[in-house]
Short mmCIF file of C-alpha atoms and ligand atoms in Angstrom, two decimals:
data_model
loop_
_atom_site.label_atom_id
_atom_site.label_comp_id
_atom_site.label_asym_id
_atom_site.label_seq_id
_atom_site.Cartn_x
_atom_site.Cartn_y
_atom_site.Cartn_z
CA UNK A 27 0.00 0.00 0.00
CA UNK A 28 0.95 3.76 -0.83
CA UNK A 29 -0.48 6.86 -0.11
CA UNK A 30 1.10 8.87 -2.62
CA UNK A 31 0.52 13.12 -2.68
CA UNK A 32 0.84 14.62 -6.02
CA UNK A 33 0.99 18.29 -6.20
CA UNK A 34 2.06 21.33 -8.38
CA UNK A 35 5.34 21.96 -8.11
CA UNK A 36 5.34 25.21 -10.37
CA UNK A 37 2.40 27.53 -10.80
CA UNK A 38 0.33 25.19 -11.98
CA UNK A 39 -0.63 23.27 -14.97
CA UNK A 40 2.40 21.45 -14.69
CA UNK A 41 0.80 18.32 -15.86
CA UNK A 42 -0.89 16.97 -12.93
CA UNK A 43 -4.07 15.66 -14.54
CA UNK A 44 -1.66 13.36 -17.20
CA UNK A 45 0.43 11.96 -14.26
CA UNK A 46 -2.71 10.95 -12.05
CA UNK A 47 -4.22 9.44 -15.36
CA UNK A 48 -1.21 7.51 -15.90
CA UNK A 49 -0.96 6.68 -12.17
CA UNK A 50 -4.61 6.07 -11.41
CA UNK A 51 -4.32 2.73 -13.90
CA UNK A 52 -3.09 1.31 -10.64
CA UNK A 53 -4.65 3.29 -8.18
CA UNK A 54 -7.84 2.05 -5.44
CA UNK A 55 -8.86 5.41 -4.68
CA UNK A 56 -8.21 9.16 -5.81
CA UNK A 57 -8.92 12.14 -3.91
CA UNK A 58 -9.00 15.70 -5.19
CA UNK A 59 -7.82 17.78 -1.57
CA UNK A 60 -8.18 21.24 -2.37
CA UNK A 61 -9.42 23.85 -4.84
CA UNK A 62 -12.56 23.73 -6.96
CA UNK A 63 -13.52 24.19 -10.88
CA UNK A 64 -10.84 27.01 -11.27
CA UNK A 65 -8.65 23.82 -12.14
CA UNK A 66 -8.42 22.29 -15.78
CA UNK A 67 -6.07 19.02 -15.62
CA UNK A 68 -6.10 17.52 -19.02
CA UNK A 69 -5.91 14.15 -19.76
CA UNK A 70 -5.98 12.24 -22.94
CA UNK A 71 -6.28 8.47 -23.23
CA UNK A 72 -8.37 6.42 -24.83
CA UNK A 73 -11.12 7.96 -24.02
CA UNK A 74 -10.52 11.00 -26.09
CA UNK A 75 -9.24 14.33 -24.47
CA UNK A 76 -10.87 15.71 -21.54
CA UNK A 77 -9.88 19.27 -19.22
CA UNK A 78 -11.19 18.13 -15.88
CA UNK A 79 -11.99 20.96 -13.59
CA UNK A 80 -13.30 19.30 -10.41
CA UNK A 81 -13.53 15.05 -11.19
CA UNK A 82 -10.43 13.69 -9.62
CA UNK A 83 -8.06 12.92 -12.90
CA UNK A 84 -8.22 8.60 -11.77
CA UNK A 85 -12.02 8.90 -13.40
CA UNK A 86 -10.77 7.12 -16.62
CA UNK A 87 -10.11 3.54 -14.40
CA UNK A 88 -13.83 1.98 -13.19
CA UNK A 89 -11.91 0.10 -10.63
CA UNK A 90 -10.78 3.66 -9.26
CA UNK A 91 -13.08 5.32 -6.37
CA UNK A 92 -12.61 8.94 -7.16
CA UNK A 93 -13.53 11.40 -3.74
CA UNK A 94 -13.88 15.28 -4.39
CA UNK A 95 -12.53 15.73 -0.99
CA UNK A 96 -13.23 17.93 1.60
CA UNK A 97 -10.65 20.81 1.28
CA UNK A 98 -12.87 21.28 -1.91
CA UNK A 99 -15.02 23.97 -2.91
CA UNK A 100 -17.75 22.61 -5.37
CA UNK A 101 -19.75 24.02 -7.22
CA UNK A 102 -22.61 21.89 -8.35
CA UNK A 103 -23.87 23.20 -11.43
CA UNK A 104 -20.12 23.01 -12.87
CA UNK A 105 -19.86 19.19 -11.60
CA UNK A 106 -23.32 18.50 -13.14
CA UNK A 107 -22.26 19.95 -16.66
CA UNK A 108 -18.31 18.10 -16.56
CA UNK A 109 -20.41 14.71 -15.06
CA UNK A 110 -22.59 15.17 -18.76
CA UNK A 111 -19.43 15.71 -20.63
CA UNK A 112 -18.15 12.47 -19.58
CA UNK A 113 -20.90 10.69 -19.77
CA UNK A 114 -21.18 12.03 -23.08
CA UNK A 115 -17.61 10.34 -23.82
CA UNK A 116 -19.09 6.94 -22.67
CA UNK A 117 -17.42 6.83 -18.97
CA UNK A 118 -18.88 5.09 -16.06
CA UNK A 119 -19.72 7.68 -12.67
CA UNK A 120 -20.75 5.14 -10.41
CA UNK A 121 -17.84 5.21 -8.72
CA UNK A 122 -17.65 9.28 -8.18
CA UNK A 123 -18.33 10.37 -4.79
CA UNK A 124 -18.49 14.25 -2.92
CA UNK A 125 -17.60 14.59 0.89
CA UNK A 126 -19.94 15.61 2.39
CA UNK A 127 -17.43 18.65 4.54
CA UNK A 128 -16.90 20.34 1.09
CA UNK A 129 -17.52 23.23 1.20
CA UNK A 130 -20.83 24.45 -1.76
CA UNK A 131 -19.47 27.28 -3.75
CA UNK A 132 -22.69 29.33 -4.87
CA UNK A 133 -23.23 31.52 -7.79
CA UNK A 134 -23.08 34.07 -5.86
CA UNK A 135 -19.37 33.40 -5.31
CA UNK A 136 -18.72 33.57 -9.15
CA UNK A 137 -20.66 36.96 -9.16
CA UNK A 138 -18.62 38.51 -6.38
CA UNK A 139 -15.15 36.80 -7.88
CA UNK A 140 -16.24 39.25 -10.78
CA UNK A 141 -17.23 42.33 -8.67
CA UNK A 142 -14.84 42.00 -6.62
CA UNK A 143 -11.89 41.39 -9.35
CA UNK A 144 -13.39 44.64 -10.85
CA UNK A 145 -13.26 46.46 -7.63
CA UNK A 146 -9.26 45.98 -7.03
CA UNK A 147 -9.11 48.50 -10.27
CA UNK A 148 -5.58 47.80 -12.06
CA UNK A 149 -4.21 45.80 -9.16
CA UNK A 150 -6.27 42.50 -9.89
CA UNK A 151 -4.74 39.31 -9.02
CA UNK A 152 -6.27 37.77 -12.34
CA UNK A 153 -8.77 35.27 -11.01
CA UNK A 154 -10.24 32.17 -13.16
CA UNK A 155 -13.75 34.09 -12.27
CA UNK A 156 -14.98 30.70 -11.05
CA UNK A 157 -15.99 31.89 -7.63
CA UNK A 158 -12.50 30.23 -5.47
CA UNK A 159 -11.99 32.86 -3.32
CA UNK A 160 -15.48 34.73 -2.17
CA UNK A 161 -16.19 30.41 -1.36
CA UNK A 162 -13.13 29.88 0.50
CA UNK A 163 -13.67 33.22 2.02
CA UNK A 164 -17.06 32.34 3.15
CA UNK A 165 -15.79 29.00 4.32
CA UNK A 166 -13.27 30.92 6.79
CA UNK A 167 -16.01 33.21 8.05
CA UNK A 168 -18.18 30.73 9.03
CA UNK A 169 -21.17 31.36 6.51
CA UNK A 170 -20.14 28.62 3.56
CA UNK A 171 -22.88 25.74 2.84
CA UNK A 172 -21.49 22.46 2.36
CA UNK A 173 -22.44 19.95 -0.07
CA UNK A 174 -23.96 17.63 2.87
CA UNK A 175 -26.81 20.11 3.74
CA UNK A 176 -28.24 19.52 0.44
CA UNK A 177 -29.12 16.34 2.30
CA UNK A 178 -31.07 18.61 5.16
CA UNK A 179 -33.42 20.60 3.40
CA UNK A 180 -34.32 22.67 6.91
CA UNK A 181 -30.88 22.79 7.64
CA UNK A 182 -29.71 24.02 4.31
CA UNK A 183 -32.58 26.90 4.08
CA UNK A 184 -32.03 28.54 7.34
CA UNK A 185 -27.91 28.33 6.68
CA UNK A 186 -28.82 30.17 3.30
CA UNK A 187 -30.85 32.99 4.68
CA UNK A 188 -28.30 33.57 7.16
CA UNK A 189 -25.89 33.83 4.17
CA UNK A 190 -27.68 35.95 2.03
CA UNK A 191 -28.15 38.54 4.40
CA UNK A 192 -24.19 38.80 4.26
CA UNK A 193 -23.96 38.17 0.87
CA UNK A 194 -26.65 40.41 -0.89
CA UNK A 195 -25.10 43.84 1.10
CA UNK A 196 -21.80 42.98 -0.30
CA UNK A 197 -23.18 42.09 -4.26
CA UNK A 198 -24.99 45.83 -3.53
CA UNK A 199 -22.02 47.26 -2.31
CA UNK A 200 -19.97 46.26 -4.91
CA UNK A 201 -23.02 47.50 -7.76
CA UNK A 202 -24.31 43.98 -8.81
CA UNK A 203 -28.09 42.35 -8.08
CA UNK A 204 -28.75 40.85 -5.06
CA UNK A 205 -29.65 37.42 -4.91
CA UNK A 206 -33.61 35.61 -4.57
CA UNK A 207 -33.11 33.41 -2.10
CA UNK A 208 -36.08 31.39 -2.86
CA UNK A 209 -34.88 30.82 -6.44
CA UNK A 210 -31.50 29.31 -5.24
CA UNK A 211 -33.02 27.08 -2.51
CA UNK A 212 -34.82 25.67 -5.44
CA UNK A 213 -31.93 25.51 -7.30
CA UNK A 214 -30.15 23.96 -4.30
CA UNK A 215 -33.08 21.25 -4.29
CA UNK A 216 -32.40 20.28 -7.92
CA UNK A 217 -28.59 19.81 -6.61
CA UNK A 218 -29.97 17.00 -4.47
CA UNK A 219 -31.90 15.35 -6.24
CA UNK A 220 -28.72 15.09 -9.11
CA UNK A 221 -26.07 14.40 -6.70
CA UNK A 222 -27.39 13.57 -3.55
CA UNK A 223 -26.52 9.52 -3.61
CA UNK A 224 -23.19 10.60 -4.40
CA UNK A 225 -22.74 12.99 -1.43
CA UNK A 226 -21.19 11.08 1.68
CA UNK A 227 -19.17 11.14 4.29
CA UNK A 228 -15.84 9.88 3.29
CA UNK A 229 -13.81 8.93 6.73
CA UNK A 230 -15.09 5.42 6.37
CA UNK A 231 -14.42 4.95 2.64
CA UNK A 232 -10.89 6.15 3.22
CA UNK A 233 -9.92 4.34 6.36
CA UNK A 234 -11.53 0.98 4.68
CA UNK A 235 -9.11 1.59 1.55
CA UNK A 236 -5.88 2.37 4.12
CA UNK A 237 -6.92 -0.12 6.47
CA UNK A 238 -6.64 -2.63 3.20
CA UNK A 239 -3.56 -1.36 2.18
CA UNK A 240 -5.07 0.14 -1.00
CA UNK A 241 -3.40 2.58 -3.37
CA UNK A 242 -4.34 6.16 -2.64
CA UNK A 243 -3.29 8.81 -4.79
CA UNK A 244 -3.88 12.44 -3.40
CA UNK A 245 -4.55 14.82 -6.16
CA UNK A 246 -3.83 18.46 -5.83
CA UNK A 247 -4.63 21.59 -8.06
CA UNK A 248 -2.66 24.74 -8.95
CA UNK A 249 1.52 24.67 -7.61
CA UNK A 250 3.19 26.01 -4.92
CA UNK A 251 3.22 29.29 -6.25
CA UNK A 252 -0.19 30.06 -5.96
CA UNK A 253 -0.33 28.55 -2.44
CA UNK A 254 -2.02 30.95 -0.13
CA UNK A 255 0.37 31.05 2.55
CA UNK A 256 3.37 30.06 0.74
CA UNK A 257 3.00 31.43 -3.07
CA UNK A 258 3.39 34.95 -3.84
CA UNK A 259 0.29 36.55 -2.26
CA UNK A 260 -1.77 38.37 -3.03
CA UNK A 261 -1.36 36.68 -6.16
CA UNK A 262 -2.04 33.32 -5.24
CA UNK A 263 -6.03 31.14 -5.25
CA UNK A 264 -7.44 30.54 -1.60
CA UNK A 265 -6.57 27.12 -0.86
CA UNK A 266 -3.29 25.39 0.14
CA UNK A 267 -1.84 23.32 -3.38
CA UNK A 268 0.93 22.41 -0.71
CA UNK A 269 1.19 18.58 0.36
CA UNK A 270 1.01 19.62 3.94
CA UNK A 271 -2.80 20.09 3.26
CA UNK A 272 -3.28 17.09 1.36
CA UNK A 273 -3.62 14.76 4.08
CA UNK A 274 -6.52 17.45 5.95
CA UNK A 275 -7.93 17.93 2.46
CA UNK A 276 -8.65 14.87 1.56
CA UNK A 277 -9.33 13.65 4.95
CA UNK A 278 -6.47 10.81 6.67
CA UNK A 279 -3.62 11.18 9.12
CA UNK A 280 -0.89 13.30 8.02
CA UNK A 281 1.75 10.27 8.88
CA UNK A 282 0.03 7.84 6.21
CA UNK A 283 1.66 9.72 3.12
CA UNK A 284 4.64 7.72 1.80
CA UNK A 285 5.30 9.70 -1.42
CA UNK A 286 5.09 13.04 -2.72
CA UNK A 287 5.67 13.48 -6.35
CA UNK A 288 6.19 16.96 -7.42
CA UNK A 289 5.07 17.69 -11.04
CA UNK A 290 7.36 19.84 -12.64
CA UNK A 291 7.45 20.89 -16.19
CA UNK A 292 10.67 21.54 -18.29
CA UNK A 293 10.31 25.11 -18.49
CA UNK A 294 8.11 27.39 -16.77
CA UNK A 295 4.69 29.02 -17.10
CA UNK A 296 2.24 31.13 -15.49
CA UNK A 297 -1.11 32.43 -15.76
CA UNK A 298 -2.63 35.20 -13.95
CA UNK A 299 -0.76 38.57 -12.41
CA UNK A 300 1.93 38.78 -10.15
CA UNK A 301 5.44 39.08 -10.11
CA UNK A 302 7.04 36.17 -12.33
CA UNK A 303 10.89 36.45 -12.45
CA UNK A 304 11.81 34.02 -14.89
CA UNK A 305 9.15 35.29 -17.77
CA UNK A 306 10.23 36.02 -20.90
CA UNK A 307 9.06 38.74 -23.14
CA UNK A 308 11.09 37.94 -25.59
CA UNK A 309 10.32 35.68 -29.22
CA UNK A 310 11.80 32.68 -27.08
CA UNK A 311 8.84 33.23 -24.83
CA UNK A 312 6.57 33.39 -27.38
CA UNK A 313 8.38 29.91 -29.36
CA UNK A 314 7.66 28.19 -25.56
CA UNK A 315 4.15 29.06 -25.42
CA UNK A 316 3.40 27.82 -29.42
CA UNK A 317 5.37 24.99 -29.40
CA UNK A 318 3.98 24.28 -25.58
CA UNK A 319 0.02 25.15 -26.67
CA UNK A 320 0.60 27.15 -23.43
CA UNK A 321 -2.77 28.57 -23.11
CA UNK A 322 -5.28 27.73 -20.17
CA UNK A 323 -7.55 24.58 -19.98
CA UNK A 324 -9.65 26.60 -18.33
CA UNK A 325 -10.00 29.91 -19.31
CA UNK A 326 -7.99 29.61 -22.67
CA UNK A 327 -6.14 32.50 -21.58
CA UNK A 328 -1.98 32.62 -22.87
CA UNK A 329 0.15 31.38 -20.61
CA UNK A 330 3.19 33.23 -19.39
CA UNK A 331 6.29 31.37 -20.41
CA UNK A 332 9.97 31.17 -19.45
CA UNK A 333 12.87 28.74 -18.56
CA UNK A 334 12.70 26.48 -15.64
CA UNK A 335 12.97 28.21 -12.28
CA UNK A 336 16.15 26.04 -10.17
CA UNK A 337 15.35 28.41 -7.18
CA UNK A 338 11.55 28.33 -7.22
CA UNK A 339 11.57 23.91 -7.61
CA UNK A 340 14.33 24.38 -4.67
CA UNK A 341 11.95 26.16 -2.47
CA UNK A 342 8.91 23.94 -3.67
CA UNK A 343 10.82 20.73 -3.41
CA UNK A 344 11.71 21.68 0.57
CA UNK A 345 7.99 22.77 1.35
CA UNK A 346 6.64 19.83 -0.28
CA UNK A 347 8.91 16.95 1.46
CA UNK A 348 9.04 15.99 -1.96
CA UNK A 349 10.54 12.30 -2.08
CA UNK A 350 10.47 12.46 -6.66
CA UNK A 351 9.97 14.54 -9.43
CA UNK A 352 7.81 13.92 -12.32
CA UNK A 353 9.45 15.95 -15.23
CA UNK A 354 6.74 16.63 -18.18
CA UNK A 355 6.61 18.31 -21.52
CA UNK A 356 10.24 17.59 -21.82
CA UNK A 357 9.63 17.31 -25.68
CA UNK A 358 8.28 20.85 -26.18
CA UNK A 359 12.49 21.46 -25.72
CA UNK A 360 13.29 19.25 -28.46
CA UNK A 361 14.00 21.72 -30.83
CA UNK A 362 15.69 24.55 -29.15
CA UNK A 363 19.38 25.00 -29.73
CA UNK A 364 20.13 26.04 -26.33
CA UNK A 365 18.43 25.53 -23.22
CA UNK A 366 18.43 28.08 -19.83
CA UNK A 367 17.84 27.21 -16.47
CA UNK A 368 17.31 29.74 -13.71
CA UNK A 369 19.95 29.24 -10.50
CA UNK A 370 20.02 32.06 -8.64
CA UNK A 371 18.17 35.42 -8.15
CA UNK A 372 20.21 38.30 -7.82
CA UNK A 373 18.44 41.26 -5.38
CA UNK A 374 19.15 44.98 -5.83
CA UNK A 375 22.50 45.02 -3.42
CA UNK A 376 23.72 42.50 -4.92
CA UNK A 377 23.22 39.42 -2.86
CA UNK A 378 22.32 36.10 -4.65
CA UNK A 379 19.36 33.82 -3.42
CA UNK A 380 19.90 30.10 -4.49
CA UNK A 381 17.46 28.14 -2.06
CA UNK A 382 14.23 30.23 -0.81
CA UNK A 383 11.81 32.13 -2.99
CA UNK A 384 12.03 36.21 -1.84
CA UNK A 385 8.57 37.46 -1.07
CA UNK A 386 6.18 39.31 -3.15
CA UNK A 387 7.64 42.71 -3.14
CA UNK A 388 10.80 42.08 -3.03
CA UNK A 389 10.59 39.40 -6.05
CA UNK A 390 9.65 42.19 -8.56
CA UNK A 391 13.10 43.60 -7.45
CA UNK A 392 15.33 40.19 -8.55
CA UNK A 393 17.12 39.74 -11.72
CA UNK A 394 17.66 35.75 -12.66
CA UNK A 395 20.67 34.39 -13.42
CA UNK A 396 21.08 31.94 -16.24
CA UNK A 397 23.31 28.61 -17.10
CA UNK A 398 22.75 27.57 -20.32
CA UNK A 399 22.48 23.76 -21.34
CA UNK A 400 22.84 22.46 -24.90
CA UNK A 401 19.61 21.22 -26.36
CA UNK A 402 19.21 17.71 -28.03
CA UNK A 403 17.71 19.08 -31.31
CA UNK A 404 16.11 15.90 -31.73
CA UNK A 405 12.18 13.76 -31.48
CA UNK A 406 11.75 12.09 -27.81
CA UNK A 407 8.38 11.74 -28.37
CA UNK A 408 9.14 8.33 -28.42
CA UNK A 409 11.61 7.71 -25.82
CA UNK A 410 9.87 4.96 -23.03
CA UNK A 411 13.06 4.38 -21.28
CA UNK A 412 15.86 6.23 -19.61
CA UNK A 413 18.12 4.93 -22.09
CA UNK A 414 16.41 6.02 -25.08
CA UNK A 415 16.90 10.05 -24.08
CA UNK A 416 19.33 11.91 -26.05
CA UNK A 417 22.43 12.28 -23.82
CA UNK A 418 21.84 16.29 -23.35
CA UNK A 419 18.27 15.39 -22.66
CA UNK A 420 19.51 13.59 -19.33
CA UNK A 421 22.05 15.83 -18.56
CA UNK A 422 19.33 19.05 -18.67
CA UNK A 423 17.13 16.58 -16.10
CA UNK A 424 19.86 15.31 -14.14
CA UNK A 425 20.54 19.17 -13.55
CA UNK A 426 17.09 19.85 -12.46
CA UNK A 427 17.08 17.10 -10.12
CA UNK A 428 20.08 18.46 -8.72
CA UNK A 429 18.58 21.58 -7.90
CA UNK A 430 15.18 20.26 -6.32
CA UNK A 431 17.92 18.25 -4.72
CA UNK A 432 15.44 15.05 -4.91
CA UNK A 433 15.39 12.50 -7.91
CA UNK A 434 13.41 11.95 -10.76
CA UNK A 435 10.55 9.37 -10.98
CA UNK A 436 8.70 9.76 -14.14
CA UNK A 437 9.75 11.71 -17.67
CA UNK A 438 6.61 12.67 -19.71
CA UNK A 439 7.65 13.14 -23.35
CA UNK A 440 3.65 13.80 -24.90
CA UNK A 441 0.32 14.23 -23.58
CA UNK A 442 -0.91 10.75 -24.64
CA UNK A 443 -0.83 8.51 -21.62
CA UNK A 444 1.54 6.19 -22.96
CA UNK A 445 3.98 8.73 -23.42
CA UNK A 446 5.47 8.51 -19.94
CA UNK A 447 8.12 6.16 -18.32
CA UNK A 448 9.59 5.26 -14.96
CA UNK A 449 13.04 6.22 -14.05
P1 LIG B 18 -2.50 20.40 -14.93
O1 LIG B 18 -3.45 21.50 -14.63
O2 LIG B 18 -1.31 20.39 -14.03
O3 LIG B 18 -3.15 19.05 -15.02
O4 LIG B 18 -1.92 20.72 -16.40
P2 LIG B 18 -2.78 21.23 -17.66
O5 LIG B 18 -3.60 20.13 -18.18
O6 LIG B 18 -3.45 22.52 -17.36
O7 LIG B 18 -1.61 21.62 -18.66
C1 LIG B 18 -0.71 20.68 -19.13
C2 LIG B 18 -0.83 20.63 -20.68
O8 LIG B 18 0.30 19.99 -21.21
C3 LIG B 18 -2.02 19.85 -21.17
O9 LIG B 18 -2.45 20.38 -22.38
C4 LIG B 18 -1.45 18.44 -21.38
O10 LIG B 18 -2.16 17.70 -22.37
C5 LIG B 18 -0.07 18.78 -21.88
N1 LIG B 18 0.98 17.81 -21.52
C6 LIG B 18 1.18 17.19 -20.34
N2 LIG B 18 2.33 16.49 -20.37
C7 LIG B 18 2.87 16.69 -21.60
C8 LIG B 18 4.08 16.27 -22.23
O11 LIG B 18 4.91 15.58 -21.65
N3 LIG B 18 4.29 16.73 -23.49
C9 LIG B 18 3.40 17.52 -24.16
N4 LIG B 18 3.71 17.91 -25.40
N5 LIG B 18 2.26 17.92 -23.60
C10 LIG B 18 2.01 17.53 -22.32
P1 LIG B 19 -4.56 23.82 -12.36
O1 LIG B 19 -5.08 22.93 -11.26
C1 LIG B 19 -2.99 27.74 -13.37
C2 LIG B 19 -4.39 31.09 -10.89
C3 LIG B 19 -5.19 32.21 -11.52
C4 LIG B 19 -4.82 33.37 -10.62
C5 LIG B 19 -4.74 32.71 -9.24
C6 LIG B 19 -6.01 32.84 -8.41
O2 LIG B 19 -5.11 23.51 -13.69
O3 LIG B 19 -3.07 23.86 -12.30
P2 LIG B 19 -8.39 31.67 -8.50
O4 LIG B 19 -9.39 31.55 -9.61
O5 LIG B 19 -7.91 30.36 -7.98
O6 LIG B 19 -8.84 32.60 -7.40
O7 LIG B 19 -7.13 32.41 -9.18
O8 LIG B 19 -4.45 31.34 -9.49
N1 LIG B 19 -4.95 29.73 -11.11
C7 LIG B 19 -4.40 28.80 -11.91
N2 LIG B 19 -3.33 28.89 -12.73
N3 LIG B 19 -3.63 26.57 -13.22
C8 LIG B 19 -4.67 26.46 -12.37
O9 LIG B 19 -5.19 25.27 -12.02
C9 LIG B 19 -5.14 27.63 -11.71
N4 LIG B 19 -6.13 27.89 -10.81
C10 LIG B 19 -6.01 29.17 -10.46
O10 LIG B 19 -4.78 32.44 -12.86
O11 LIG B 19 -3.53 33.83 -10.92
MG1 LIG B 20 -4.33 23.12 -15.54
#
């Protein structure tokens, strides 16, 4: 048995949803531990190609119980439509289930995501819209709903009147229309009667899997990065991608996580505001996000692009307790001639940071320094083994690993599923 954490390692869509795929062919359970539908983790397989926002990425295996945990913020309507689209694709749900500690995220959290985006004027943080923070927000202040009162209809009317009262001043304050609370409380009924046999409480469906020494994989959303504590607020979502929340997130002791694999691309990207040392604004930026398709599963927006961060995966690695890497998109490098890596920022006096990411402020103020690594200039889009990599191709990874300081565990050299080996 492992309980294996897989998180962002980056700033998200590092490749998360291809790794779990690949993993969950082996997998007893998957659990989704934080975030909501702000996530798109693409997967392609068999099954065609699918951005999953909020299904736990182990959806494409029947034998796989997938768990929308409870360091989750759900929203229902979003889970209904991705729940069709899958459907739609010919895939089995009966195996899908919601805790019932989620937290609900309302419309009326996508509505203030947009006011209140709006209301920060030029100094937005560049939200997915979907609703994250106002939900998380409300979860911290008490007044959330979670996705087990849609299975106490008293319960769940009197917790959203009590919200409302909260949330309609702040939609006025902030010039939108307030909210009919009848209208949603139907809405809220239709929830239940779509999702309600799915909506349970998960302690005894995970301790049953650990107790029988089951594979667990804990899936996370977003990177480090973005982490709200440890990512560069307030530029980051509302929720903790870190694996020290994966174990509370998706509900078992903190001690029964053997692995965490931290997902890394070959280069970097961002999407969103905030300060991003290692972009490029250059035409090599602009060859990484074509030959990359870096633009968002989610909200299609372009991705910012630039050359793998050493300090940033150094800092990630250490948070994380990372025991392996997963390295993908490795063949989007194939064709450069030479290939950078960031090892050190410098700050304004001159000092040099190697092993800790500088906060916010002061990481607008940091100029990266560059090695440069030759590139392979050749296909390893079909490379299954070690072995089969060009010789540069290991050398550039074996210099990554070196700066996470951990090893690597799987190379992903295409988005199909088979494209991906062990190391
Ligand atoms: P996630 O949010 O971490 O799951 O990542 P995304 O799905 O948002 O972004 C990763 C993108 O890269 C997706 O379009 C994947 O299909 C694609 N991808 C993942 N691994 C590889 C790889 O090794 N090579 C290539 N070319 N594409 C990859
Ligand atoms: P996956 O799981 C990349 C970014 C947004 C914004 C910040 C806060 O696919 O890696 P939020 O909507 O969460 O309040 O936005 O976080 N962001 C993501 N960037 N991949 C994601 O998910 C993201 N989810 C949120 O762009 O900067
Ligand atoms: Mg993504």
């Amino acid at each position: 048995m492992t309980v294996t954490a897989i998180v962002g390692a980056q700033w998200g869509d590092e490749g998360k949803g291809r790794i779990i795929d690949y993993l969950a062919q082996n997998a007893d359970v998957v659990i989704r531990f934080q975030g909501g539908d702000n996530a798109g983790h693409t997967v392609i397989n068999e099954h065609g190609k699918h951005a999953l926002h909020l299904i736990p990425s182990g959806i494409f295996n029947p034998n796989t119980a997938n768990i929308i945990g409870t360091g989750c913020v759900v929203n229902p309507q979003s889970l209904l439509e991705e729940m069709a689209s899958l459907s739609k694709a010919g895939l089995a749900l009966d195996n899908l289930w919601i805790s019932t500690r989620a937290q609900m995220l309302m419309p009326y959290h996508r509505t203030l995501d947009v006011l209140e985006e709006s209301a920060r004027g030029k100094d937005t943080i560049g939200t997915t819209k979907r609703g994250i923070g106002p939900a998380y927000a409300d979860k911290a202040a008490r007044s959330g709903l979670r996705m087990g009162d849609l299975l106490q209809p008293d319960w769940l009317e009197s917790r959203l009147d009590n919200a409302l009262q909260t949330v309609n001043h702040k939609i006025e304050i902030l010039g939108g229309e307030p909210v009919d609370g009848a209208a949603l409380y139907a809405l809220c009924m239709e929830f239940q009667a779509k999702l309600g046999s799915r909506i349970v409480d998960t302690v005894p469906l995970v301790r049953h899997a650990i107790d029988h020494q089951q594979e667990i994989l804990l899936e996370g959303q977003l990177g480090v990065m973005r982490d709200l504590d440890w990512g560069i607020y307030p530029y980051v979502t509302s929720s903790n991608p870190t694996a020290s929340f994966a174990s509370s997130g998706a509900g078992l002791p903190a001690r029964a996580i053997d692995r965490v694999i931290g997902v890394v691309k070959a280069y970097s990207t961002a999407v969103g505001d905030g300060p991003f040392p290692v972009e490029l604004h250059d035409e090599m930026g602009e060859r990484l996000r074509s030959e990359g398709g870096e633009y968002g599963a989610t909200t299609g927006r372009p991705r910012r692009c630039g050359w793998f961060d050493g300090v940033a995966i150094r800092y990630a690695s250490w948070l994380n307790g990372m025991t392996g890497l997963a390295i993908t998109k490795l063949d989007i490098l194939d064709s450069f001639d030479v290939i950078k890596v960031c090892v050190g920022y410098q700050l304004p006096d001159g000092q040099v940071i190697r092993d800790s990411m500088p906060d916010t402020p002061l990481l607008y103020k940091v100029t990266p320094l560059y090695e440069e690594w030759a590139g392979w200039k050749t296909s390893t889009a079909n490379c299954r083994h070690w072995g089969d990599l060009p010789k540069e191709a290991r050398a550039y990874i074996h210099r990554l690993s070196e700066l996470a300081g951990i090893k690597v565990d799987y190379v992903s050299v295409g988005a199909q599923r088979e494209q991906m080996f062990e190391v």
